[in-house]
PDB file of C-alpha atoms and ligand atoms in Angstrom:
ATOM      1  CA  MET A  16      18.223  18.291  27.270  1.00  0.00           C
ATOM      2  CA  ARG A  17      18.491  14.838  25.781  1.00  0.00           C
ATOM      3  CA  ARG A  18      21.178  13.911  23.342  1.00  0.00           C
ATOM      4  CA  ALA A  19      20.508  11.879  20.225  1.00  0.00           C
ATOM      5  CA  VAL A  20      22.140   9.561  17.756  1.00  0.00           C
ATOM      6  CA  PHE A  21      20.835   9.927  14.225  1.00  0.00           C
ATOM      7  CA  LEU A  22      21.190   6.780  12.154  1.00  0.00           C
ATOM      8  CA  ASP A  23      21.192   6.657   8.392  1.00  0.00           C
ATOM      9  CA  ARG A  24      19.300   3.598   7.181  1.00  0.00           C
ATOM     10  CA  ASP A  25      20.751   2.051   4.011  1.00  0.00           C
ATOM     11  CA  GLY A  26      24.372   0.981   4.373  1.00  0.00           C
ATOM     12  CA  VAL A  27      24.429   1.807   8.084  1.00  0.00           C
ATOM     13  CA  LEU A  28      21.557   0.030   9.844  1.00  0.00           C
ATOM     14  CA  ILE A  29      20.697  -2.363   7.002  1.00  0.00           C
ATOM     15  CA  GLU A  30      22.596  -3.674   4.000  1.00  0.00           C
ATOM     16  CA  GLU A  31      22.617  -1.334   0.992  1.00  0.00           C
ATOM     17  CA  ILE A  32      20.954  -3.113  -1.929  1.00  0.00           C
ATOM     18  CA  GLY A  33      19.821  -0.131  -4.004  1.00  0.00           C
ATOM     19  CA  HIS A  34      16.188   1.015  -4.011  1.00  0.00           C
ATOM     20  CA  LEU A  35      14.945  -1.466  -1.466  1.00  0.00           C
ATOM     21  CA  HIS A  36      11.169  -1.820  -1.777  1.00  0.00           C
ATOM     22  CA  ARG A  37      10.322  -5.297  -0.438  1.00  0.00           C
ATOM     23  CA  ARG A  38      10.353  -6.107   3.255  1.00  0.00           C
ATOM     24  CA  GLU A  39      11.732  -9.600   2.569  1.00  0.00           C
ATOM     25  CA  ASP A  40      14.948  -7.972   1.314  1.00  0.00           C
ATOM     26  CA  VAL A  41      15.669  -6.250   4.651  1.00  0.00           C
ATOM     27  CA  ARG A  42      18.967  -7.449   6.203  1.00  0.00           C
ATOM     28  CA  LEU A  43      20.460  -5.813   9.280  1.00  0.00           C
ATOM     29  CA  ILE A  44      24.165  -4.979   9.173  1.00  0.00           C
ATOM     30  CA  PRO A  45      25.883  -7.596  11.383  1.00  0.00           C
ATOM     31  CA  GLY A  46      25.921  -6.433  15.001  1.00  0.00           C
ATOM     32  CA  ALA A  47      23.458  -3.584  14.342  1.00  0.00           C
ATOM     33  CA  ALA A  48      20.858  -4.674  16.906  1.00  0.00           C
ATOM     34  CA  SER A  49      23.396  -4.923  19.733  1.00  0.00           C
ATOM     35  CA  ALA A  50      24.884  -1.578  18.709  1.00  0.00           C
ATOM     36  CA  VAL A  51      21.479   0.136  18.725  1.00  0.00           C
ATOM     37  CA  ARG A  52      20.649  -1.389  22.095  1.00  0.00           C
ATOM     38  CA  ALA A  53      23.957  -0.106  23.489  1.00  0.00           C
ATOM     39  CA  LEU A  54      23.095   3.427  22.361  1.00  0.00           C
ATOM     40  CA  SER A  55      19.738   3.267  24.142  1.00  0.00           C
ATOM     41  CA  ASP A  56      21.503   1.981  27.262  1.00  0.00           C
ATOM     42  CA  LEU A  57      23.779   5.042  27.099  1.00  0.00           C
ATOM     43  CA  GLY A  58      20.664   7.223  27.220  1.00  0.00           C
ATOM     44  CA  PHE A  59      20.577   8.417  23.614  1.00  0.00           C
ATOM     45  CA  PHE A  60      17.317   9.248  21.817  1.00  0.00           C
ATOM     46  CA  LEU A  61      17.530   7.365  18.502  1.00  0.00           C
ATOM     47  CA  VAL A  62      16.258   8.717  15.198  1.00  0.00           C
ATOM     48  CA  VAL A  63      16.566   7.078  11.781  1.00  0.00           C
ATOM     49  CA  VAL A  64      17.074   9.763   9.115  1.00  0.00           C
ATOM     50  CA  THR A  65      16.864   8.479   5.545  1.00  0.00           C
ATOM     51  CA  ASN A  66      16.607  10.023   2.082  1.00  0.00           C
ATOM     52  CA  GLN A  67      14.065   8.004   0.102  1.00  0.00           C
ATOM     53  CA  SER A  68      14.096   9.300  -3.443  1.00  0.00           C
ATOM     54  CA  ALA A  69      12.714   5.847  -4.322  1.00  0.00           C
ATOM     55  CA  VAL A  70       9.387   7.259  -3.115  1.00  0.00           C
ATOM     56  CA  ALA A  71       9.784  10.398  -5.239  1.00  0.00           C
ATOM     57  CA  ASN A  72      10.489   8.244  -8.272  1.00  0.00           C
ATOM     58  CA  GLY A  73       7.645   5.788  -7.786  1.00  0.00           C
ATOM     59  CA  LEU A  74       9.928   2.828  -7.004  1.00  0.00           C
ATOM     60  CA  CYS A  75       8.532   2.407  -3.481  1.00  0.00           C
ATOM     61  CA  SER A  76       5.234   3.733  -2.088  1.00  0.00           C
ATOM     62  CA  GLU A  77       5.050   5.358   1.343  1.00  0.00           C
ATOM     63  CA  ALA A  78       3.009   2.311   2.441  1.00  0.00           C
ATOM     64  CA  GLU A  79       5.784  -0.036   1.273  1.00  0.00           C
ATOM     65  CA  LEU A  80       8.297   2.196   3.031  1.00  0.00           C
ATOM     66  CA  GLY A  81       6.278   1.914   6.242  1.00  0.00           C
ATOM     67  CA  ALA A  82       6.260  -1.876   5.905  1.00  0.00           C
ATOM     68  CA  ILE A  83      10.039  -1.889   5.438  1.00  0.00           C
ATOM     69  CA  HIS A  84      10.496   0.221   8.576  1.00  0.00           C
ATOM     70  CA  GLU A  85       8.215  -2.156  10.486  1.00  0.00           C
ATOM     71  CA  GLU A  86      10.369  -5.046   9.302  1.00  0.00           C
ATOM     72  CA  ILE A  87      13.583  -3.310  10.397  1.00  0.00           C
ATOM     73  CA  ALA A  88      11.956  -2.573  13.776  1.00  0.00           C
ATOM     74  CA  ARG A  89      10.914  -6.236  14.050  1.00  0.00           C
ATOM     75  CA  GLN A  90      14.452  -7.464  13.356  1.00  0.00           C
ATOM     76  CA  LEU A  91      15.888  -4.945  15.822  1.00  0.00           C
ATOM     77  CA  ALA A  92      13.360  -6.011  18.463  1.00  0.00           C
ATOM     78  CA  ALA A  93      14.467  -9.629  18.000  1.00  0.00           C
ATOM     79  CA  GLY A  94      17.888  -8.382  19.153  1.00  0.00           C
ATOM     80  CA  GLY A  95      16.429  -6.413  22.056  1.00  0.00           C
ATOM     81  CA  ALA A  96      16.777  -3.033  20.314  1.00  0.00           C
ATOM     82  CA  ARG A  97      14.492  -0.234  19.191  1.00  0.00           C
ATOM     83  CA  VAL A  98      14.736   3.221  17.651  1.00  0.00           C
ATOM     84  CA  ASP A  99      12.560   6.054  18.953  1.00  0.00           C
ATOM     85  CA  GLU A 100      11.654   7.758  15.688  1.00  0.00           C
ATOM     86  CA  TRP A 101      11.665   7.077  11.944  1.00  0.00           C
ATOM     87  CA  ALA A 102      12.197  10.157   9.787  1.00  0.00           C
ATOM     88  CA  TYR A 103      12.434  10.052   6.002  1.00  0.00           C
ATOM     89  CA  CYS A 104      12.519  12.469   3.099  1.00  0.00           C
ATOM     90  CA  PRO A 105      10.303  11.308   0.198  1.00  0.00           C
ATOM     91  CA  HIS A 106      11.220  14.279  -2.020  1.00  0.00           C
ATOM     92  CA  HIS A 107      13.573  14.885  -4.905  1.00  0.00           C
ATOM     93  CA  PRO A 108      14.060  18.026  -7.006  1.00  0.00           C
ATOM     94  CA  GLN A 109      13.532  15.961 -10.207  1.00  0.00           C
ATOM     95  CA  ALA A 110      10.972  13.504  -8.829  1.00  0.00           C
ATOM     96  CA  VAL A 111       8.958  11.473 -11.322  1.00  0.00           C
ATOM     97  CA  ILE A 112       5.874  11.856  -9.092  1.00  0.00           C
ATOM     98  CA  GLU A 113       4.853  15.499  -9.042  1.00  0.00           C
ATOM     99  CA  ARG A 114       3.727  15.797  -5.438  1.00  0.00           C
ATOM    100  CA  TYR A 115       7.213  14.795  -4.245  1.00  0.00           C
ATOM    101  CA  ARG A 116       9.025  17.137  -6.679  1.00  0.00           C
ATOM    102  CA  LYS A 117      10.502  19.949  -4.626  1.00  0.00           C
ATOM    103  CA  VAL A 118      13.651  21.408  -3.167  1.00  0.00           C
ATOM    104  CA  CYS A 119      12.870  20.583   0.449  1.00  0.00           C
ATOM    105  CA  GLU A 120      14.491  21.239   3.804  1.00  0.00           C
ATOM    106  CA  CYS A 121      14.636  17.563   4.746  1.00  0.00           C
ATOM    107  CA  ARG A 122      16.683  15.885   1.999  1.00  0.00           C
ATOM    108  CA  LYS A 123      20.226  15.459   3.318  1.00  0.00           C
ATOM    109  CA  PRO A 124      22.635  17.309   3.116  1.00  0.00           C
ATOM    110  CA  ALA A 125      19.917  19.715   4.338  1.00  0.00           C
ATOM    111  CA  PRO A 126      19.589  19.418   8.117  1.00  0.00           C
ATOM    112  CA  GLY A 127      15.764  19.536   8.261  1.00  0.00           C
ATOM    113  CA  MET A 128      15.129  16.062   9.672  1.00  0.00           C
ATOM    114  CA  LEU A 129      17.607  16.658  12.493  1.00  0.00           C
ATOM    115  CA  LEU A 130      16.222  20.095  13.292  1.00  0.00           C
ATOM    116  CA  ALA A 131      12.633  18.807  13.320  1.00  0.00           C
ATOM    117  CA  ALA A 132      13.592  16.064  15.790  1.00  0.00           C
ATOM    118  CA  LYS A 133      15.391  18.626  17.936  1.00  0.00           C
ATOM    119  CA  LYS A 134      12.265  20.784  18.059  1.00  0.00           C
ATOM    120  CA  ALA A 135       9.883  17.894  18.689  1.00  0.00           C
ATOM    121  CA  HIS A 136      11.927  16.219  21.418  1.00  0.00           C
ATOM    122  CA  GLY A 137      14.069  18.982  22.944  1.00  0.00           C
ATOM    123  CA  LEU A 138      17.363  17.450  21.819  1.00  0.00           C
ATOM    124  CA  ASP A 139      20.803  18.960  22.400  1.00  0.00           C
ATOM    125  CA  LEU A 140      22.376  18.596  18.957  1.00  0.00           C
ATOM    126  CA  THR A 141      25.798  19.869  20.065  1.00  0.00           C
ATOM    127  CA  ARG A 142      26.033  16.708  22.202  1.00  0.00           C
ATOM    128  CA  SER A 143      24.509  14.482  19.539  1.00  0.00           C
ATOM    129  CA  PHE A 144      25.955  12.270  16.805  1.00  0.00           C
ATOM    130  CA  LEU A 145      25.015  11.103  13.325  1.00  0.00           C
ATOM    131  CA  VAL A 146      26.242   7.846  11.781  1.00  0.00           C
ATOM    132  CA  GLY A 147      26.143   7.789   7.980  1.00  0.00           C
ATOM    133  CA  ASP A 148      27.807   6.291   4.909  1.00  0.00           C
ATOM    134  CA  LYS A 149      27.703   9.364   2.654  1.00  0.00           C
ATOM    135  CA  ILE A 150      29.228  12.821   2.638  1.00  0.00           C
ATOM    136  CA  SER A 151      25.650  14.184   2.495  1.00  0.00           C
ATOM    137  CA  ASP A 152      25.076  12.607   5.927  1.00  0.00           C
ATOM    138  CA  ILE A 153      28.210  14.230   7.315  1.00  0.00           C
ATOM    139  CA  GLU A 154      27.201  17.613   5.930  1.00  0.00           C
ATOM    140  CA  ALA A 155      23.648  17.367   7.329  1.00  0.00           C
ATOM    141  CA  ALA A 156      25.056  16.588  10.774  1.00  0.00           C
ATOM    142  CA  HIS A 157      27.499  19.473  10.720  1.00  0.00           C
ATOM    143  CA  ARG A 158      24.883  21.930   9.431  1.00  0.00           C
ATOM    144  CA  ALA A 159      22.718  20.915  12.406  1.00  0.00           C
ATOM    145  CA  GLY A 160      25.654  21.305  14.823  1.00  0.00           C
ATOM    146  CA  ALA A 161      26.033  17.578  15.590  1.00  0.00           C
ATOM    147  CA  HIS A 162      29.099  15.316  15.452  1.00  0.00           C
ATOM    148  CA  ALA A 163      29.386  13.094  12.379  1.00  0.00           C
ATOM    149  CA  ILE A 164      30.778   9.585  11.962  1.00  0.00           C
ATOM    150  CA  LEU A 165      31.324   8.043   8.523  1.00  0.00           C
ATOM    151  CA  VAL A 166      31.112   4.251   8.357  1.00  0.00           C
ATOM    152  CA  GLU A 167      32.824   2.182   5.658  1.00  0.00           C
ATOM    153  CA  THR A 168      29.820  -0.074   5.039  1.00  0.00           C
ATOM    154  CA  GLY A 169      27.334   0.766   2.256  1.00  0.00           C
ATOM    155  CA  HIS A 170      28.701   3.654   0.172  1.00  0.00           C
ATOM    156  CA  GLY A 171      31.107   4.609   2.945  1.00  0.00           C
ATOM    157  CA  ALA A 172      34.297   3.088   1.551  1.00  0.00           C
ATOM    158  CA  ALA A 173      33.810   4.932  -1.748  1.00  0.00           C
ATOM    159  CA  GLU A 174      32.890   8.219  -0.063  1.00  0.00           C
ATOM    160  CA  LYS A 175      35.809   8.228   2.367  1.00  0.00           C
ATOM    161  CA  GLY A 176      38.308   9.902   0.049  1.00  0.00           C
ATOM    162  CA  GLN A 177      35.932  12.669  -1.006  1.00  0.00           C
ATOM    163  CA  ARG A 178      35.321  16.116   0.366  1.00  0.00           C
ATOM    164  CA  GLY A 179      33.817  16.482   3.771  1.00  0.00           C
ATOM    165  CA  SER A 180      35.406  15.968   7.118  1.00  0.00           C
ATOM    166  CA  PRO A 181      33.734  13.494   9.427  1.00  0.00           C
ATOM    167  CA  ASP A 182      34.716  13.714  13.086  1.00  0.00           C
ATOM    168  CA  HIS A 183      35.545  10.029  12.935  1.00  0.00           C
ATOM    169  CA  VAL A 184      35.649   7.179  10.407  1.00  0.00           C
ATOM    170  CA  ALA A 185      34.525   3.763  11.685  1.00  0.00           C
ATOM    171  CA  ARG A 186      34.477   0.340  10.067  1.00  0.00           C
ATOM    172  CA  ASP A 187      30.764  -0.190  10.694  1.00  0.00           C
ATOM    173  CA  LEU A 188      27.928   0.742  13.066  1.00  0.00           C
ATOM    174  CA  PRO A 189      29.126  -1.396  16.011  1.00  0.00           C
ATOM    175  CA  SER A 190      32.557   0.202  15.709  1.00  0.00           C
ATOM    176  CA  ALA A 191      30.988   3.692  15.518  1.00  0.00           C
ATOM    177  CA  VAL A 192      29.050   2.964  18.704  1.00  0.00           C
ATOM    178  CA  GLU A 193      32.253   1.940  20.476  1.00  0.00           C
ATOM    179  CA  TRP A 194      33.745   5.313  19.541  1.00  0.00           C
ATOM    180  CA  ILE A 195      30.654   7.150  20.802  1.00  0.00           C
ATOM    181  CA  ARG A 196      30.834   5.172  24.030  1.00  0.00           C
ATOM    182  CA  SER A 197      34.476   6.154  24.522  1.00  0.00           C
ATOM    183  CA  ARG A 198      33.615   9.833  23.884  1.00  0.00           C
ATOM    184  CA  VAL A 199      30.765   9.769  26.383  1.00  0.00           C
ATOM    185  CA  GLY A 200      33.000   8.042  28.921  1.00  0.00           C
ATOM    186  CA  GLN A 201      35.502  10.927  28.775  1.00  0.00           C
ATOM    187  CA  GLU A 202      32.938  13.554  29.717  1.00  0.00           C
ATOM    188  CA  SER A 203      32.576  14.757  33.261  1.00  0.00           C
ATOM    189  CA  PRO A 204      29.187  13.878  34.717  1.00  0.00           C
TER     190      PRO A 204
HETATM  191 ZN1  LIG B  11      12.357  16.244   1.771  1.00  0.00          ZN
END
């Protein structure tokens, strides 16, 4: 079975600017493209998993969200990198827009996006990793049985002292990927 790395979007892959809704505001975290490419080279299936309550609250349409993900993919491609799947949760329990108002299985810390990817692609989550900047990311990973890395970019520095126990804390995505690489290198073939 294939192993995966799940990547949170805002504050991990791209700069956190708060309710991003315009593609011209997309900025990759420095070194992100090379880091993503390195993960692919290690054989990982790559899935972006992002909570987008901005959709639930009418701040960003699903079409605008799609355009933003295309822009991130374009910037990654310019650095020779790509992710395999884009998963997002558009819901929120108190959503302004009624059709998105629900307690769902996909909004992190629920593990639904990870479990759906596992089912769709036959992933081995016990040998998989998630990189996130919030405790909700860490919890989603652990509830799915995956390893969790907290980065200090985005909300990460503020979240570090809180509850939750990531398997590792890294400065940023490139540093998280170095740690994953070292872990993989220790395994017997
Ligand atoms: Zn959801």
